[in-house]
């Protein structure tokens, strides 16, 4: 790994720093995200919030707006809270050990190991999807990597392999090896330096390893958005609760078990809000917008509605709706589904 890495590693900005804040930021952004997609977000965040203090004092809506389009928004909220914790409890300086780093909100074993080794040269092995794959194939491990009990087996092996003299370099190397050489599909086995030692290659099991149990089939949810407008304002609301997109803004929403919502039901819902539709400015509902999340599929339709008068204050308070101008809507943090609809209007 240590011989392979210098010749093949990608030139990425977080590899040119020992700043634990910058390293932590990159690790949070790259969770569930490819490097190509995450790199622009990393550069945006590091420029917008050069220090952990800058991130900690930023409004949550602003942080979510910078995160928009990256998905898994709980990462952004946890990241913001962790920055505040570092400032509040650690005087703005990240803990310097793996054990202490685990005490930070949203920092798990992998992220703590990455920061501890990359920033402080602590000899603790990282274990991400790339490392699981490399170890499983090279050593012929058949434990289900999705099973929590398997982590201990892989962690113990990784800890015996990590270099005492260059823990940061080794951790970077094995992750990079999994990312660009020992890839999930069509790994470059022909030119692999571990070919002779690789159990999976020698036994024709490259396609079978690692073993990972399949997640439950994603359920489909049907969203019907009432895009309520009056004059030059549009009504939106901030999502709360524990459902998806917490802290982001969308329109008045009805969720059903059907892909269709009748015109009669749309009218009934608008009237229930105390609104009256301008009938001669009626528009057809949008075509279906489909969006896939990790454990669910969304199918959304948008119903543009022009109102004769502003909605009553009581209705706004009940649904958490507020009127926004076009410029204000642009500045709000929104799910990519909502952004896609707005951009096509």
Tab-separated table of C-alpha atoms in Angstrom:
chain	number	residue	atom	x	y	z
A	1	UNK	CA	0.000	0.000	0.000
A	2	UNK	CA	2.723	2.453	0.957
A	3	UNK	CA	4.564	1.822	-2.323
A	4	UNK	CA	1.434	1.946	-4.460
A	5	UNK	CA	-0.121	5.078	-2.971
A	6	UNK	CA	2.414	7.799	-3.910
A	7	UNK	CA	2.266	6.764	-7.573
A	8	UNK	CA	-1.514	6.522	-7.915
A	9	UNK	CA	-3.204	8.836	-5.421
A	10	UNK	CA	-5.502	11.570	-6.603
A	11	UNK	CA	-4.556	15.149	-5.820
A	12	UNK	CA	-7.303	16.212	-3.413
A	13	UNK	CA	-7.225	19.389	-1.299
A	14	UNK	CA	-7.857	17.723	2.067
A	15	UNK	CA	-4.719	15.634	1.549
A	16	UNK	CA	-2.591	18.777	1.761
A	17	UNK	CA	-3.524	19.690	5.310
A	18	UNK	CA	-3.210	18.485	8.890
A	19	UNK	CA	-6.005	20.773	10.044
A	20	UNK	CA	-8.507	18.502	11.850
A	21	UNK	CA	-11.350	20.871	10.952
A	22	UNK	CA	-10.684	20.617	7.209
A	23	UNK	CA	-10.206	16.839	7.453
A	24	UNK	CA	-13.421	16.433	9.440
A	25	UNK	CA	-15.298	18.605	6.939
A	26	UNK	CA	-14.125	16.459	4.030
A	27	UNK	CA	-15.051	13.229	5.794
A	28	UNK	CA	-18.574	14.423	6.598
A	29	UNK	CA	-19.152	15.598	3.027
A	30	UNK	CA	-17.779	12.389	1.511
A	31	UNK	CA	-20.024	10.097	3.555
A	32	UNK	CA	-22.454	8.504	1.054
A	33	UNK	CA	-20.988	10.815	-1.617
A	34	UNK	CA	-18.516	10.312	-4.464
A	35	UNK	CA	-15.404	12.480	-4.514
A	36	UNK	CA	-16.362	14.085	-7.837
A	37	UNK	CA	-19.707	15.202	-6.414
A	38	UNK	CA	-18.394	16.176	-2.990
A	39	UNK	CA	-15.322	18.183	-4.028
A	40	UNK	CA	-17.193	21.374	-5.066
A	41	UNK	CA	-19.126	21.289	-1.784
A	42	UNK	CA	-15.925	20.900	0.220
A	43	UNK	CA	-14.344	23.892	-1.532
A	44	UNK	CA	-17.506	25.941	-1.000
A	45	UNK	CA	-17.667	25.118	2.712
A	46	UNK	CA	-13.979	25.684	3.381
A	47	UNK	CA	-14.191	29.058	1.608
A	48	UNK	CA	-17.465	30.089	3.232
A	49	UNK	CA	-16.482	28.823	6.707
A	50	UNK	CA	-12.644	28.794	6.966
A	51	UNK	CA	-12.699	27.871	10.671
A	52	UNK	CA	-14.872	25.785	12.942
A	53	UNK	CA	-15.916	29.022	14.680
A	54	UNK	CA	-17.236	30.397	11.384
A	55	UNK	CA	-19.334	27.276	10.830
A	56	UNK	CA	-20.574	27.209	14.418
A	57	UNK	CA	-21.903	30.775	14.281
A	58	UNK	CA	-23.557	30.453	10.863
A	59	UNK	CA	-27.383	30.223	10.774
A	60	UNK	CA	-28.641	26.683	10.181
A	61	UNK	CA	-30.693	27.772	7.147
A	62	UNK	CA	-27.542	29.155	5.560
A	63	UNK	CA	-25.584	25.948	6.222
A	64	UNK	CA	-28.390	23.856	4.725
A	65	UNK	CA	-28.495	26.146	1.687
A	66	UNK	CA	-24.788	25.471	1.056
A	67	UNK	CA	-25.494	21.734	1.454
A	68	UNK	CA	-28.433	21.793	-0.975
A	69	UNK	CA	-28.277	19.000	-3.547
A	70	UNK	CA	-25.869	16.812	-1.580
A	71	UNK	CA	-28.580	14.751	0.129
A	72	UNK	CA	-28.653	13.071	3.543
A	73	UNK	CA	-29.317	16.445	5.172
A	74	UNK	CA	-28.948	15.064	8.690
A	75	UNK	CA	-25.207	15.148	7.963
A	76	UNK	CA	-25.360	18.934	7.545
A	77	UNK	CA	-27.373	19.432	10.729
A	78	UNK	CA	-25.067	17.148	12.719
A	79	UNK	CA	-22.050	18.904	11.231
A	80	UNK	CA	-23.400	22.270	12.353
A	81	UNK	CA	-24.129	20.982	15.860
A	82	UNK	CA	-20.692	19.366	16.097
A	83	UNK	CA	-19.010	22.639	15.150
A	84	UNK	CA	-20.945	24.350	17.949
A	85	UNK	CA	-19.926	21.565	20.360
A	86	UNK	CA	-16.240	21.961	19.463
A	87	UNK	CA	-16.448	25.694	20.099
A	88	UNK	CA	-18.529	25.359	23.255
A	89	UNK	CA	-16.816	22.410	24.939
A	90	UNK	CA	-13.318	22.389	23.444
A	91	UNK	CA	-12.574	26.073	22.954
A	92	UNK	CA	-12.698	25.772	19.175
A	93	UNK	CA	-9.987	23.100	19.002
A	94	UNK	CA	-10.734	19.545	17.913
A	95	UNK	CA	-9.838	16.729	20.343
A	96	UNK	CA	-6.519	15.127	19.417
A	97	UNK	CA	-7.246	11.458	20.183
A	98	UNK	CA	-9.529	8.809	18.735
A	99	UNK	CA	-11.271	8.253	22.093
A	100	UNK	CA	-11.997	11.950	22.606
A	101	UNK	CA	-13.117	12.461	19.014
A	102	UNK	CA	-15.780	9.781	19.497
A	103	UNK	CA	-17.436	12.076	22.041
A	104	UNK	CA	-18.349	14.560	19.319
A	105	UNK	CA	-21.887	14.466	17.973
A	106	UNK	CA	-22.166	12.604	14.682
A	107	UNK	CA	-18.554	11.386	14.803
A	108	UNK	CA	-18.457	7.607	14.573
A	109	UNK	CA	-15.602	5.126	14.595
A	110	UNK	CA	-14.578	5.694	10.995
A	111	UNK	CA	-14.563	9.495	11.134
A	112	UNK	CA	-12.763	9.515	14.493
A	113	UNK	CA	-10.093	7.172	13.131
A	114	UNK	CA	-9.673	9.274	10.010
A	115	UNK	CA	-9.186	12.523	11.931
A	116	UNK	CA	-6.970	10.931	14.586
A	117	UNK	CA	-4.648	9.385	12.009
A	118	UNK	CA	-4.656	12.072	9.303
A	119	UNK	CA	-4.322	15.043	11.650
A	120	UNK	CA	-2.475	13.580	14.644
A	121	UNK	CA	-0.742	10.417	13.352
A	122	UNK	CA	-2.516	8.158	15.833
A	123	UNK	CA	-2.148	4.469	14.951
A	124	UNK	CA	-5.826	3.599	14.503
A	125	UNK	CA	-7.127	1.927	11.336
A	126	UNK	CA	-9.997	3.371	9.317
A	127	UNK	CA	-12.784	1.104	8.177
A	128	UNK	CA	-15.018	2.376	5.385
A	129	UNK	CA	-16.673	0.668	2.425
A	130	UNK	CA	-13.459	0.705	0.410
A	131	UNK	CA	-11.468	-0.895	3.213
A	132	UNK	CA	-14.143	-3.528	3.840
A	133	UNK	CA	-13.964	-4.492	0.167
A	134	UNK	CA	-10.165	-4.685	-0.012
A	135	UNK	CA	-9.852	-6.749	3.170
A	136	UNK	CA	-12.702	-9.054	2.217
A	137	UNK	CA	-11.204	-9.840	-1.183
A	138	UNK	CA	-7.536	-10.041	-0.234
A	139	UNK	CA	-8.106	-12.214	2.860
A	140	UNK	CA	-11.183	-14.111	1.664
A	141	UNK	CA	-13.435	-12.903	4.480
A	142	UNK	CA	-17.014	-14.050	3.997
A	143	UNK	CA	-18.660	-12.265	6.909
A	144	UNK	CA	-21.601	-10.066	5.923
A	145	UNK	CA	-20.199	-6.520	6.009
A	146	UNK	CA	-23.706	-5.156	6.642
A	147	UNK	CA	-23.906	-7.077	9.926
A	148	UNK	CA	-22.744	-5.052	12.963
A	149	UNK	CA	-20.963	-8.094	14.429
A	150	UNK	CA	-18.690	-8.281	11.378
A	151	UNK	CA	-17.138	-4.906	12.081
A	152	UNK	CA	-15.078	-6.281	14.969
A	153	UNK	CA	-13.523	-8.955	12.717
A	154	UNK	CA	-12.544	-6.440	10.045
A	155	UNK	CA	-11.396	-3.836	12.579
A	156	UNK	CA	-9.081	-6.302	14.318
A	157	UNK	CA	-7.536	-7.278	10.986
A	158	UNK	CA	-7.131	-3.666	9.876
A	159	UNK	CA	-5.489	-2.785	13.190
A	160	UNK	CA	-2.867	-5.526	12.677
A	161	UNK	CA	-2.037	-4.244	9.188
A	162	UNK	CA	-1.702	-0.501	9.764
A	163	UNK	CA	1.810	0.900	9.657
A	164	UNK	CA	3.131	2.153	12.997
A	165	UNK	CA	5.473	4.573	11.244
A	166	UNK	CA	2.992	5.984	8.736
A	167	UNK	CA	-0.585	5.432	9.951
A	168	UNK	CA	-2.015	8.401	8.044
A	169	UNK	CA	-0.355	7.360	4.800
A	170	UNK	CA	-1.486	3.750	5.202
A	171	UNK	CA	-5.097	4.670	5.924
A	172	UNK	CA	-5.188	7.004	2.928
A	173	UNK	CA	-3.560	4.323	0.787
A	174	UNK	CA	-5.937	1.460	1.523
A	175	UNK	CA	-8.992	3.693	1.062
A	176	UNK	CA	-7.624	5.030	-2.223
A	177	UNK	CA	-6.775	1.505	-3.339
A	178	UNK	CA	-10.392	0.471	-2.831
A	179	UNK	CA	-11.669	3.607	-4.548
A	180	UNK	CA	-9.666	3.399	-7.782
A	181	UNK	CA	-8.083	-0.091	-8.009
A	182	UNK	CA	-10.182	-2.624	-6.085
A	183	UNK	CA	-13.477	-1.089	-7.191
A	184	UNK	CA	-16.926	-2.625	-6.556
A	185	UNK	CA	-17.457	-3.392	-10.243
A	186	UNK	CA	-14.719	-4.279	-12.751
A	187	UNK	CA	-11.732	-3.974	-10.398
A	188	UNK	CA	-8.346	-3.694	-12.148
A	189	UNK	CA	-7.192	-7.165	-11.131
A	190	UNK	CA	-4.882	-7.578	-14.146
A	191	UNK	CA	-2.543	-4.838	-12.923
A	192	UNK	CA	-3.136	-5.258	-9.198
A	193	UNK	CA	-0.007	-5.380	-7.015
A	194	UNK	CA	-1.830	-7.691	-4.591
A	195	UNK	CA	-2.878	-10.166	-7.253
A	196	UNK	CA	-0.638	-12.995	-6.009
A	197	UNK	CA	-1.823	-12.559	-2.404
A	198	UNK	CA	-5.508	-11.911	-3.152
A	199	UNK	CA	-7.736	-14.793	-2.053
A	200	UNK	CA	-10.661	-13.615	-4.163
A	201	UNK	CA	-8.562	-13.410	-7.337
A	202	UNK	CA	-6.910	-16.789	-6.778
A	203	UNK	CA	-10.260	-18.483	-6.118
A	204	UNK	CA	-12.417	-16.706	-8.699
A	205	UNK	CA	-14.478	-14.909	-6.048
A	206	UNK	CA	-13.845	-11.260	-6.930
A	207	UNK	CA	-17.460	-10.709	-7.989
A	208	UNK	CA	-18.821	-12.468	-4.891
A	209	UNK	CA	-16.838	-10.533	-2.285
A	210	UNK	CA	-17.523	-8.671	-0.151
A	211	UNK	CA	-20.764	-10.274	1.005
A	212	UNK	CA	-23.378	-7.713	1.895
A	213	UNK	CA	-26.993	-8.482	2.702
A	214	UNK	CA	-29.507	-6.505	0.699
A	215	UNK	CA	-31.476	-3.730	2.293
A	216	UNK	CA	-35.254	-3.870	2.404
A	217	UNK	CA	-37.012	-2.863	-0.789
A	218	UNK	CA	-37.628	0.869	-0.913
A	219	UNK	CA	-41.240	1.957	-0.421
A	220	UNK	CA	-42.876	4.529	-2.683
A	221	UNK	CA	-44.443	7.688	-1.263
A	222	UNK	CA	-46.754	9.968	-3.233
A	223	UNK	CA	-46.394	13.706	-2.598
A	224	UNK	CA	-48.889	16.268	-3.858
A	225	UNK	CA	-47.649	19.846	-3.529
A	226	UNK	CA	-50.029	22.804	-3.585
A	227	UNK	CA	-47.934	25.637	-5.021
A	228	UNK	CA	-50.007	28.470	-3.593
A	229	UNK	CA	-49.353	31.967	-4.948
A	230	UNK	CA	-50.816	35.382	-4.293
A	231	UNK	CA	-49.600	38.437	-6.176
A	232	UNK	CA	-45.834	38.023	-6.482
A	233	UNK	CA	-45.424	35.781	-3.433
A	234	UNK	CA	-45.423	32.006	-3.043
A	235	UNK	CA	-46.257	30.108	0.151
A	236	UNK	CA	-43.651	27.697	1.539
A	237	UNK	CA	-43.003	26.049	4.865
A	238	UNK	CA	-40.021	24.773	6.815
A	239	UNK	CA	-40.128	21.012	7.335
A	240	UNK	CA	-39.996	19.917	10.970
A	241	UNK	CA	-40.379	16.630	12.806
A	242	UNK	CA	-38.356	13.506	12.122
A	243	UNK	CA	-39.291	12.916	8.511
A	244	UNK	CA	-36.987	13.513	5.543
A	245	UNK	CA	-35.565	16.955	4.735
A	246	UNK	CA	-35.847	18.344	8.239
A	247	UNK	CA	-35.025	22.048	8.204
A	248	UNK	CA	-35.558	22.447	4.443
A	249	UNK	CA	-38.394	24.335	2.769
A	250	UNK	CA	-41.137	22.960	0.523
A	251	UNK	CA	-44.754	23.773	-0.387
A	252	UNK	CA	-48.029	22.822	1.276
A	253	UNK	CA	-48.015	19.043	1.086
A	254	UNK	CA	-50.581	16.281	0.967
A	255	UNK	CA	-49.284	12.710	1.002
A	256	UNK	CA	-51.533	9.933	-0.254
A	257	UNK	CA	-51.383	6.280	-1.272
A	258	UNK	CA	-52.165	7.203	-4.863
A	259	UNK	CA	-50.239	8.921	-7.645
A	260	UNK	CA	-53.278	11.074	-8.442
A	261	UNK	CA	-55.092	13.824	-6.555
A	262	UNK	CA	-58.446	14.846	-7.995
A	263	UNK	CA	-59.309	18.444	-8.865
A	264	UNK	CA	-62.179	18.244	-6.378
A	265	UNK	CA	-59.762	17.291	-3.581
A	266	UNK	CA	-57.369	20.085	-4.529
A	267	UNK	CA	-60.217	22.594	-4.365
A	268	UNK	CA	-61.373	21.195	-1.023
A	269	UNK	CA	-57.916	21.548	0.474
A	270	UNK	CA	-57.483	25.131	-0.734
A	271	UNK	CA	-60.878	26.076	0.691
A	272	UNK	CA	-59.976	24.391	3.981
A	273	UNK	CA	-57.066	26.820	4.168
A	274	UNK	CA	-59.454	29.724	3.689
A	275	UNK	CA	-58.229	30.333	0.159
A	276	UNK	CA	-60.111	31.025	-3.071
A	277	UNK	CA	-58.697	29.975	-6.433
A	278	UNK	CA	-58.550	32.389	-9.364
A	279	UNK	CA	-60.333	30.039	-11.748
A	280	UNK	CA	-59.428	31.800	-15.007
A	281	UNK	CA	-55.723	31.378	-14.198
A	282	UNK	CA	-55.841	27.666	-13.484
A	283	UNK	CA	-52.874	25.563	-14.575
A	284	UNK	CA	-52.520	21.853	-15.148
A	285	UNK	CA	-50.684	19.782	-12.506
A	286	UNK	CA	-47.093	18.989	-13.332
A	287	UNK	CA	-45.906	15.655	-14.614
A	288	UNK	CA	-44.538	13.329	-11.961
A	289	UNK	CA	-41.145	14.194	-10.473
A	290	UNK	CA	-39.385	11.112	-9.179
A	291	UNK	CA	-36.647	11.128	-6.563
A	292	UNK	CA	-34.872	8.147	-5.007
A	293	UNK	CA	-33.625	8.233	-1.407
A	294	UNK	CA	-31.753	5.522	0.453
A	295	UNK	CA	-34.821	3.672	1.771
A	296	UNK	CA	-37.701	5.189	-0.132
A	297	UNK	CA	-38.811	6.443	-3.513
A	298	UNK	CA	-40.736	9.654	-3.945
A	299	UNK	CA	-43.192	10.520	-6.698
A	300	UNK	CA	-44.275	14.151	-6.539
A	301	UNK	CA	-46.761	16.247	-8.479
A	302	UNK	CA	-47.087	20.009	-8.224
A	303	UNK	CA	-50.400	21.873	-8.481
A	304	UNK	CA	-49.887	25.575	-9.340
A	305	UNK	CA	-52.664	27.629	-7.705
A	306	UNK	CA	-53.229	31.375	-7.943
A	307	UNK	CA	-55.205	32.767	-5.002
A	308	UNK	CA	-57.621	35.702	-5.077
A	309	UNK	CA	-56.403	36.939	-1.686
A	310	UNK	CA	-53.701	36.224	0.845
A	311	UNK	CA	-54.290	33.199	3.077
A	312	UNK	CA	-55.625	33.880	6.594
A	313	UNK	CA	-53.031	34.133	9.346
A	314	UNK	CA	-54.587	31.213	11.257
A	315	UNK	CA	-54.122	28.888	8.298
A	316	UNK	CA	-50.523	29.984	7.869
A	317	UNK	CA	-49.771	29.330	11.522
A	318	UNK	CA	-51.470	25.940	11.496
A	319	UNK	CA	-49.428	24.663	8.544
A	320	UNK	CA	-46.269	26.668	9.199
A	321	UNK	CA	-46.620	28.441	5.855
A	322	UNK	CA	-45.172	31.848	5.050
A	323	UNK	CA	-45.166	34.025	1.927
A	324	UNK	CA	-41.849	34.509	0.138
A	325	UNK	CA	-40.734	36.542	-2.865
A	326	UNK	CA	-38.899	34.900	-5.758
A	327	UNK	CA	-35.553	36.177	-4.430
A	328	UNK	CA	-36.323	34.900	-0.934
A	329	UNK	CA	-37.279	31.475	-2.275
A	330	UNK	CA	-33.970	31.292	-4.125
A	331	UNK	CA	-32.081	31.862	-0.865
A	332	UNK	CA	-33.995	29.214	1.115
A	333	UNK	CA	-32.504	25.735	1.619
A	334	UNK	CA	-34.675	23.359	-0.390
A	335	UNK	CA	-34.718	19.663	-1.317
A	336	UNK	CA	-33.378	19.036	-4.809
A	337	UNK	CA	-36.866	17.834	-5.793
A	338	UNK	CA	-38.271	21.300	-5.079
A	339	UNK	CA	-35.319	23.014	-6.757
A	340	UNK	CA	-35.822	20.939	-9.892
A	341	UNK	CA	-39.479	21.958	-10.095
A	342	UNK	CA	-38.772	25.656	-9.538
A	343	UNK	CA	-35.981	25.697	-12.110
A	344	UNK	CA	-38.361	24.437	-14.807
A	345	UNK	CA	-41.040	27.034	-14.144
